Coordinates of C-alpha atoms in Angstrom, one line a residue:
X1 CA 0.0 0.0 0.0
X2 CA 1.3 3.5 -0.9
X3 CA 0.2 6.9 0.3
X4 CA -0.4 10.1 -1.6
X5 CA -1.1 13.5 -0.2
X6 CA -2.8 16.5 -1.6
X7 CA -2.9 19.2 1.1
X8 CA -4.4 17.7 4.2
X9 CA -6.1 14.9 2.3
X10 CA -4.4 11.5 2.4
X11 CA -5.0 8.9 -0.3
X12 CA -3.9 5.3 -0.3
X13 CA -3.3 2.9 -3.2
X14 CA -3.9 -0.8 -2.8
X15 CA -3.1 -3.4 -5.4
X16 CA -4.5 -6.9 -5.5
X17 CA -6.0 -9.8 -7.5
X18 CA -9.7 -10.2 -8.3
X19 CA -10.5 -13.8 -8.9
X20 CA -14.2 -13.2 -9.5
X21 CA -13.5 -10.7 -12.3
X22 CA -10.4 -12.5 -13.5
X23 CA -7.9 -9.8 -13.2
X24 CA -5.8 -7.4 -11.1
X25 CA -6.7 -4.0 -9.7
X26 CA -5.2 -0.9 -8.2
X27 CA -7.6 1.0 -5.9
X28 CA -7.4 4.6 -4.8
X29 CA -9.1 5.6 -1.5
X30 CA -9.1 8.6 0.7
X31 CA -9.5 9.0 4.4
X32 CA -12.5 10.9 5.7
X33 CA -14.2 11.5 9.1
X34 CA -16.8 8.8 8.2
X35 CA -14.1 6.3 7.2
X36 CA -12.4 5.2 4.0
X37 CA -13.9 6.5 0.7
X38 CA -13.4 4.7 -2.6
X39 CA -12.1 7.2 -5.2
X40 CA -10.9 5.2 -8.3
X41 CA -9.9 1.9 -9.6
X42 CA -7.6 0.8 -12.5
X43 CA -8.5 -2.8 -13.5
X44 CA -6.5 -5.2 -15.7
X45 CA -8.7 -7.9 -17.2
X46 CA -6.9 -11.2 -17.8
X47 CA -9.8 -12.3 -20.0
X48 CA -9.7 -9.3 -22.4
X49 CA -6.1 -8.2 -21.8
X50 CA -7.3 -4.7 -21.4
X51 CA -6.9 -1.9 -18.8
X52 CA -9.9 0.2 -17.7
X53 CA -10.3 3.0 -15.1
X54 CA -13.4 3.8 -13.0
X55 CA -13.6 7.1 -11.1
X56 CA -16.3 7.2 -8.5
X57 CA -15.7 10.5 -6.9
X58 CA -15.4 13.9 -8.6
X59 CA -13.5 16.0 -8.6
X60 CA -10.2 14.2 -8.1
X61 CA -7.1 16.5 -8.1
X62 CA -5.2 16.0 -11.4
X63 CA -1.9 15.4 -9.6
X64 CA -3.4 12.6 -7.4
X65 CA -5.1 10.9 -10.4
X66 CA -1.9 11.2 -12.4
X67 CA 0.2 9.7 -9.6
X68 CA -2.3 6.9 -9.1
X69 CA -2.4 6.0 -12.8
X70 CA 1.4 6.0 -13.0
X71 CA 1.6 3.6 -10.1
X72 CA -1.2 1.4 -11.5
X73 CA 0.6 1.3 -14.8
X74 CA 3.8 0.0 -13.1
X75 CA 2.1 -2.5 -10.7
X76 CA -1.0 -3.7 -12.7
X77 CA -1.0 -6.0 -14.6
X78 CA 1.6 -8.3 -13.3
X79 CA 4.9 -8.3 -15.0
X80 CA 4.3 -11.5 -16.9
X81 CA 1.4 -9.9 -18.9
X82 CA 2.2 -8.1 -22.2
X83 CA 2.5 -4.4 -21.5
X84 CA 2.0 -3.6 -25.1
X85 CA -1.7 -4.7 -24.8
X86 CA -2.5 -1.6 -22.7
X87 CA -0.5 1.0 -24.6
X88 CA -2.5 4.0 -25.7
X89 CA -2.5 4.7 -29.4
X90 CA -3.7 8.0 -30.9
X91 CA -4.2 8.6 -34.6
X92 CA -3.7 12.1 -35.8
X93 CA -4.8 13.1 -39.3
X94 CA -2.5 15.0 -41.7
X95 CA -4.0 18.3 -40.7
X96 CA -2.9 17.8 -37.1
X97 CA -6.5 18.1 -35.9

């Protein structure tokens, strides 16, 4: 588990395996007076070999989301899965639009 801070708000990242969904996840939570609040999840599906992100709280500070996604990218999926399968591709037409 790792900890991120944004001002006085503390966020934690947890990584684990999800047997039911057949994959691996990184979960971002923040502490609140009422307890732990789920903020976002990055999920790697072993079935589809794809990465997806779900954000359940808005707004999330950009710096926190960026750090969370960078950590998820490094730790999920496990190292024996092909990293190329979750690489973002972007096509730009000749006009640059």
